[in-house]
Coordinates of C-alpha atoms and ligand atoms in Angstrom, one line a residue:
X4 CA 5.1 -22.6 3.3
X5 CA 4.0 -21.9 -0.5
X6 CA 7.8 -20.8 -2.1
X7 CA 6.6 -21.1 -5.7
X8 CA 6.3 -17.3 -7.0
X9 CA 8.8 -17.4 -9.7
X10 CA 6.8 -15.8 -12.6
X11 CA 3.9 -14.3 -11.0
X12 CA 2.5 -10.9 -11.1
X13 CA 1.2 -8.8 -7.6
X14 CA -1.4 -6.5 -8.9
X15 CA -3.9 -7.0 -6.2
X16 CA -3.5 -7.9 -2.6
X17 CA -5.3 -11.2 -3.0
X18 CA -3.2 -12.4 -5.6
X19 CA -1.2 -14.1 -3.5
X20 CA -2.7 -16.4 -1.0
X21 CA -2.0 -15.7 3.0
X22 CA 0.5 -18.8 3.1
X23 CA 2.5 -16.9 0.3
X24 CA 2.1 -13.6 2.5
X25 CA 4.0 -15.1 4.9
X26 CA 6.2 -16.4 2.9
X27 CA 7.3 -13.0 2.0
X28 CA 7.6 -12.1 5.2
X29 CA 10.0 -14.7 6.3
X30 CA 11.8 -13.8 3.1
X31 CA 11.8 -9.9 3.8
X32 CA 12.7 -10.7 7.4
X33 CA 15.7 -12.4 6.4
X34 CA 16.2 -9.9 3.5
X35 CA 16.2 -6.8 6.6
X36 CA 18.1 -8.8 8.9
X37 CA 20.6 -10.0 6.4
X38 CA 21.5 -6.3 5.2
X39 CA 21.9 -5.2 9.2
X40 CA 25.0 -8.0 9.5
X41 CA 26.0 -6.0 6.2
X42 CA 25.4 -10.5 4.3
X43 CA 25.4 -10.0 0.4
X44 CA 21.8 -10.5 -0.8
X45 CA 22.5 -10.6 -4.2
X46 CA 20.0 -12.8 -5.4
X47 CA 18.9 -11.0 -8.9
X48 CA 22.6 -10.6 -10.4
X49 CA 22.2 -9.8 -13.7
X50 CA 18.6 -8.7 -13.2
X51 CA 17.1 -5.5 -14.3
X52 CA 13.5 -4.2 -13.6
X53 CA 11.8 -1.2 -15.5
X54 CA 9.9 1.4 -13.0
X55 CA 8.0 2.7 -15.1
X56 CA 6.3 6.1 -12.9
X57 CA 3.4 7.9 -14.2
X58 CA 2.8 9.4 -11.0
X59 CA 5.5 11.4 -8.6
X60 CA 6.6 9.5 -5.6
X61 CA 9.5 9.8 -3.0
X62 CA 9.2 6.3 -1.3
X63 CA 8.4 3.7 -3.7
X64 CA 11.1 4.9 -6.3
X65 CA 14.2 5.1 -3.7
X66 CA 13.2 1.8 -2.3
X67 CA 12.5 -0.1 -5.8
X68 CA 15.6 1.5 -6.9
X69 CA 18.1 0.7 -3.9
X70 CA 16.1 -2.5 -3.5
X71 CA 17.3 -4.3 -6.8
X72 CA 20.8 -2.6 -6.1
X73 CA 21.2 -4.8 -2.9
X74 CA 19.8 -7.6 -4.5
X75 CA 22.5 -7.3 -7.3
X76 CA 20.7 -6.0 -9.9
X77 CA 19.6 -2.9 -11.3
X78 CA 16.6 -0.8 -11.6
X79 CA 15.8 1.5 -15.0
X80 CA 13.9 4.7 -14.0
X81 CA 11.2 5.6 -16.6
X82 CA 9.3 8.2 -16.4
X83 CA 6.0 8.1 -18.4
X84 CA 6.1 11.6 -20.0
X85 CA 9.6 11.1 -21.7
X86 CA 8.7 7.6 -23.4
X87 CA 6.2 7.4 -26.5
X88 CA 2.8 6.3 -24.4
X89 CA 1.3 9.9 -25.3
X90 CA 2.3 9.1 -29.3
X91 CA 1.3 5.7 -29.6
X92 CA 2.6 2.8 -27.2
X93 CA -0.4 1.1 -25.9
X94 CA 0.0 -1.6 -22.9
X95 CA 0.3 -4.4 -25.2
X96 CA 3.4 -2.9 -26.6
X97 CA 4.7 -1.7 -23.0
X98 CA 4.2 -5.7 -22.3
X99 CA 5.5 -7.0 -25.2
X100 CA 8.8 -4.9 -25.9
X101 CA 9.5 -4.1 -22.1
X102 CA 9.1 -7.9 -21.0
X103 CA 12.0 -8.9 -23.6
X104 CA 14.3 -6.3 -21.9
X105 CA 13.3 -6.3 -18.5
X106 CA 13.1 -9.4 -16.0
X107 CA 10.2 -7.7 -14.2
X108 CA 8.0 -4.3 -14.9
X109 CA 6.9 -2.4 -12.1
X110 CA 4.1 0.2 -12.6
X111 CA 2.8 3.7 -10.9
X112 CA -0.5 4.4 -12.3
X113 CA -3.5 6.2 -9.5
X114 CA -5.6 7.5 -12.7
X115 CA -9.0 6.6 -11.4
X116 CA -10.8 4.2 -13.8
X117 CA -7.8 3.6 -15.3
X118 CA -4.6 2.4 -13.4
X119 CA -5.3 -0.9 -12.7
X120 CA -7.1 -1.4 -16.1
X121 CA -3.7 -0.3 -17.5
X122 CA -1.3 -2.8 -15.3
X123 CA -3.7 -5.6 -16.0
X124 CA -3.4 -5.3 -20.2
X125 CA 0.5 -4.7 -19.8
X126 CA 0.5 -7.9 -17.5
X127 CA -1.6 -9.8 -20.5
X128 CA 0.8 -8.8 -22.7
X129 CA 4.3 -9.6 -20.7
X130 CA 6.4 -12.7 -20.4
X131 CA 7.8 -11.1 -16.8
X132 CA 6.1 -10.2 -13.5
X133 CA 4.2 -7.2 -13.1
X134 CA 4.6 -5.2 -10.1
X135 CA 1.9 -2.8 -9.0
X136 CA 4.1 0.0 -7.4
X137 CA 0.3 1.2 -6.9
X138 CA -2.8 2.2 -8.7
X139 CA -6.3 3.3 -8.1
X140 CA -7.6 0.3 -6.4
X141 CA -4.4 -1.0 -4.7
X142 CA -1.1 -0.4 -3.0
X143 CA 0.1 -4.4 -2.5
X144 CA 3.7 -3.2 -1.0
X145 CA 2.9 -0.3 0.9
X146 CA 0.5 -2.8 2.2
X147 CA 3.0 -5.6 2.6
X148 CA 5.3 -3.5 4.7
X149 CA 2.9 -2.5 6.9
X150 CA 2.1 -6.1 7.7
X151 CA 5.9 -6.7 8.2
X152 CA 5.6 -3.4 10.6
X153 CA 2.7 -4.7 12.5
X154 CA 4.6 -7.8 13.0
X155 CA 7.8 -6.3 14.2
X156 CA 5.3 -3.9 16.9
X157 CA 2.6 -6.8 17.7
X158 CA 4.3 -9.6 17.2
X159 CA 3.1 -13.0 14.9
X160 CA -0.2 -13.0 16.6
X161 CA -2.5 -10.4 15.7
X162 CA -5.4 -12.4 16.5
X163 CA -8.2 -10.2 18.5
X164 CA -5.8 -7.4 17.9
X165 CA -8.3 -4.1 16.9
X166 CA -7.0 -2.0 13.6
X167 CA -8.2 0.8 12.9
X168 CA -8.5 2.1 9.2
X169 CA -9.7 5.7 9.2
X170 CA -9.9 8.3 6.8
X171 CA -8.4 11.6 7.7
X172 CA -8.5 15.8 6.3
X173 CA -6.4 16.7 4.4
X174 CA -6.3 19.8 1.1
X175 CA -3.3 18.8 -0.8
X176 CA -5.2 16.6 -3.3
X177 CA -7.4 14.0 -3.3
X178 CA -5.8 10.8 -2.4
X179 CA -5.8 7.7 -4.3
X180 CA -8.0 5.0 -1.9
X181 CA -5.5 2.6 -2.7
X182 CA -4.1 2.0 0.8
X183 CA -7.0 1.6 2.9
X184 CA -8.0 -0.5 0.6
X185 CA -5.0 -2.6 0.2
X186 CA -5.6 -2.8 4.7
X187 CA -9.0 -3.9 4.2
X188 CA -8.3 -7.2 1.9
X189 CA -4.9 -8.2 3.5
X190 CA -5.3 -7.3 7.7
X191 CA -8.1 -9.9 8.0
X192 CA -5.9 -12.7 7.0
X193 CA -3.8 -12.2 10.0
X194 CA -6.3 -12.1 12.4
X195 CA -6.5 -8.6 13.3
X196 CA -10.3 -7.2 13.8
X197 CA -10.7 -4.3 11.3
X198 CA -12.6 -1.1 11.8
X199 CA -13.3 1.1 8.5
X200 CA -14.2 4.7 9.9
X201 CA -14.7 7.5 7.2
X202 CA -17.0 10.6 6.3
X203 CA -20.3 9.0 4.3
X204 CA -18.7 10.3 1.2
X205 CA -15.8 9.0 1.5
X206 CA -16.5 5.4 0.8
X207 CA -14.1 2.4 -0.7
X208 CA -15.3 0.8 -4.0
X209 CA -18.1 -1.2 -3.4
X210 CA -16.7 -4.6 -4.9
X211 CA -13.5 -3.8 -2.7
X212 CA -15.8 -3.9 0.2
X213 CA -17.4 -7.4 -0.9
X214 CA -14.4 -9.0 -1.3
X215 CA -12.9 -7.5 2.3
X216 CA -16.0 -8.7 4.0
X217 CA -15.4 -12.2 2.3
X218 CA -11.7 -12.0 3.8
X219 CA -13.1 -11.0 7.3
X220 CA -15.7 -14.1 7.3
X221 CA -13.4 -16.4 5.8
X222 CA -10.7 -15.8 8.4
X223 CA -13.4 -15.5 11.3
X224 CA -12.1 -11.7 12.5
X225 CA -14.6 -8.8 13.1
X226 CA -14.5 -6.0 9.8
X227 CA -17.2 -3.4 10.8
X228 CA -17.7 0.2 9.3
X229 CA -18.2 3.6 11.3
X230 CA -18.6 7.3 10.1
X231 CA -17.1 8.1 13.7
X232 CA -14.0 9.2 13.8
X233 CA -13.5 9.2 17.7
X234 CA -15.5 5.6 18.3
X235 CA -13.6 4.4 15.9
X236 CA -10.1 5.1 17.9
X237 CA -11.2 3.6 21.3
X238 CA -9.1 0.7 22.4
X239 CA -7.5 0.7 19.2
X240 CA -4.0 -1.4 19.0
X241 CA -3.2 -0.5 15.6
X242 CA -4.3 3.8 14.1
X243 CA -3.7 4.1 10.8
X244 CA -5.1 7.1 9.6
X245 CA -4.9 9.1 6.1
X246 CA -6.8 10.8 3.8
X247 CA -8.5 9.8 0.3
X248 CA -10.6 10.9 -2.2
X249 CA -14.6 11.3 -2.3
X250 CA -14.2 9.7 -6.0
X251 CA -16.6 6.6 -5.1
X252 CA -19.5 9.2 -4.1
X253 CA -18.8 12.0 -7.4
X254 CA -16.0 11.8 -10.0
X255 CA -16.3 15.3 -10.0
X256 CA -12.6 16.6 -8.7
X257 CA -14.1 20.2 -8.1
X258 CA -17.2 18.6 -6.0
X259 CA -14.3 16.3 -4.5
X260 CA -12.7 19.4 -2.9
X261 CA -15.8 21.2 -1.8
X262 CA -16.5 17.9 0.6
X263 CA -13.5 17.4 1.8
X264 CA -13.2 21.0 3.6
X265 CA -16.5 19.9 5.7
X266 CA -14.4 17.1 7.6
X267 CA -11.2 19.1 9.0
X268 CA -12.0 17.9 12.2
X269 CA -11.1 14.8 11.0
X270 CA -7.4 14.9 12.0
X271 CA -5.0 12.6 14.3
X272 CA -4.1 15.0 17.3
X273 CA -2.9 13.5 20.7
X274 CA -6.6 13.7 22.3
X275 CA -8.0 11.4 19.5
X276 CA -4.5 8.6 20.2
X277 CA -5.6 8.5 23.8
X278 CA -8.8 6.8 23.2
X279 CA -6.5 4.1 21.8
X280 CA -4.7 2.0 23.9
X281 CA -2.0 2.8 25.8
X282 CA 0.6 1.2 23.1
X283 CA -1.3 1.6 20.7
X284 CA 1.1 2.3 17.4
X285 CA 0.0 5.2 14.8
X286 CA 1.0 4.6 10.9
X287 CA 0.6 6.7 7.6
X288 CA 2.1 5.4 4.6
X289 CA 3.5 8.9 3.7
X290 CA 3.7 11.5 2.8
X291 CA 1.3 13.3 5.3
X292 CA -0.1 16.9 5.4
X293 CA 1.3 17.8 8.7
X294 CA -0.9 19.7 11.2
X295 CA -3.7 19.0 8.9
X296 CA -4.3 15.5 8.6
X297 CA -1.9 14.8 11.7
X298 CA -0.3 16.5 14.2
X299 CA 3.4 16.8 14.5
X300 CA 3.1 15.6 18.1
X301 CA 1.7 12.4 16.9
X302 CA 3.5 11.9 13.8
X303 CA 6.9 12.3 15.5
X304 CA 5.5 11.0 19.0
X305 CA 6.7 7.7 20.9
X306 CA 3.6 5.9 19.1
X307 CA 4.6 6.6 15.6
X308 CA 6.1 4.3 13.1
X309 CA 6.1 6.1 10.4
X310 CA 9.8 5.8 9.4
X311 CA 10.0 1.7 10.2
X312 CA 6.7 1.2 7.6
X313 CA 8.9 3.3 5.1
X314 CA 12.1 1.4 5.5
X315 CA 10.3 -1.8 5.7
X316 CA 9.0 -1.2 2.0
X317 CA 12.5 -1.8 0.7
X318 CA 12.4 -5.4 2.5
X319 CA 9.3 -6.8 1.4
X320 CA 9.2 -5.6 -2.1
X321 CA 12.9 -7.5 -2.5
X322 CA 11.4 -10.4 -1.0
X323 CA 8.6 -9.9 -3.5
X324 CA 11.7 -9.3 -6.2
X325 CA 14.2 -12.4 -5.1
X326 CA 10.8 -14.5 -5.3
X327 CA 9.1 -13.8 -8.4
X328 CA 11.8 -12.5 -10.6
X329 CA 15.0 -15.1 -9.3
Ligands
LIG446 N1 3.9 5.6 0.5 C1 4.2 5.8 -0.7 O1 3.9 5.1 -1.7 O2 5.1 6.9 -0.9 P1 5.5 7.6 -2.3 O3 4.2 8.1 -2.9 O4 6.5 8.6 -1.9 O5 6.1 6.5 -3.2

């Protein structure tokens, strides 16, 4: 077991090895079980981490927020437009000036070309971790609680077990492709065989790709690539479908759109979950166009864990917390 986080960043998925994964998960395992016997878990007394949002979000702000409140310390909400970014304050001083307040500066930024850029020059500039609360290339905790999900479903072994990453319709906006990213780069270090399935235009970022296919060799699990929806979902243990963005094939938002409306078919209805297996378990990180890029029967079905991967983010992002900012 690797215990030694105290100071680090989590920006990208990989930048924490698999034996420090796991770490986290016996940590937010603990953490989860620890809060059901009502234990204190009030490891970061005295503690206080800046959320600093530029993007809306119902999830990852309740659960950073509560998250340092049960671990004894508190969380400062900032939103970018009220702060002096727009007038002046480049990441260096966001770095410098918020790592002498703050014991740990957690960032929202999905601006493609641009979010991780920005967490990485605040991160140079900060004597405290920085936490990627997610960005255009990655979504480490949303990615970390589905682990801890899969685990709780699937048990340790996920070995042989068949994930499916897919791409799904939907018309509110075009997605950051943050998440199934995120899934590609973590899910082979725990064994699981992934399969990427998505539109030809809606491909991940080439050097995201690389690195996952390096991650599937290196941990000896199967990481193939399908623009068929349906073939994609047979035998499947693990469906975890949602939509993204067409920003790798045109950076064009307009262009974007137009694309998107030729895939409606791709949606998670019941016919598509029965070419999984039988207990086969659907996720979506949230939030979800309903009856467009899922059905209500499947997101509120028997195979849904929608709600458990949403809860769980509180428990691995304080394990994250108690072991890099403690
Ligand atoms: N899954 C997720 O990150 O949700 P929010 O956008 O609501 O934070």
């Amino acid at each position: 077991m690797q215990t030694f986080l105290h100071g680090r960043d989590l920006i990208g998925d990989l930048d924490f090895s698999k034996e420090e994964v796991e770490t986290v998960m016996d940590v937010a395992f603990d953490l989860k079980r620890k809060r059901a016997l009502n234990e204190s878990t009030a490891l970061l007394r005295d503690k206080v981490l800046a959320m600093l949002f530029f993007f809306s979000s119902t999830r990852t702000r309740g659960s950073f927020e509560a998250g340092m409140a049960h671990l004894g310390g508190h969380a400062a909400f900032i939103e970018s437009r009220t702060t002096q970014i727009s007038h002046g304050d480049t990441p260096k001083e966001i770095g410098e000036i918020f790592g002498r307040y703050f014991d740990g500066i957690a960032i929202r930024h999905v601006d493609w070309g641009v979010g991780n850029k920005y967490q990485n020059a605040v991160a140079a500039a900060s004597r405290v971790p920085i936490l990627n609360m997610q960005c255009d290339v990655y979504h480490p905790f949303q990615c970390l609680a589905d682990l801890m999900t899969i685990i709780e479903k699937k048990g340790r072994d996920l070995r042989r077990k068949k994930m499916v990453v897919s791409w799904a319709y939907a018309a509110s906006y075009q997605k950051p492709m943050s998440v199934p990213q995120s899934l590609v780069l973590q899910m082979p270090r725990f064994g699981m065989d992934v399969v990427l399935a998505h539109p030809p235009e809606f491909k991940l970022m080439p050097e995201v790709m690389d690195m996952a296919r390096e991650q599937a060799r290196k941990f000896g699990v199967g990481f193939d690539v399908t623009d068929n929806m349906e073939e994609a979902f047979k035998d499947a243990d693990i469906v975890y479908a949602k939509s993204w963005g067409a920003m790798v094939h045109t950076p064009d938002p307009d262009e974007g759109a137009k694309i998107i409306k030729k895939y409606e078919h791709w949606i998670t209805d019941e016919r598509k979950m029965a070419l999984a297996k039988p207990d086969a378990i659907y996720m979506h990180p949230l939030p979800a166009d309903r009856n467009i890029e899922v059905t209500d029967g499947v997101m509120d079905g028997l195979q849904s864990v929608v709600y458990d991967e949403a809860e769980n983010r509180m428990h691995a992002q304080n394990a994250v917390m108690a072991l890099t900012m403690g």
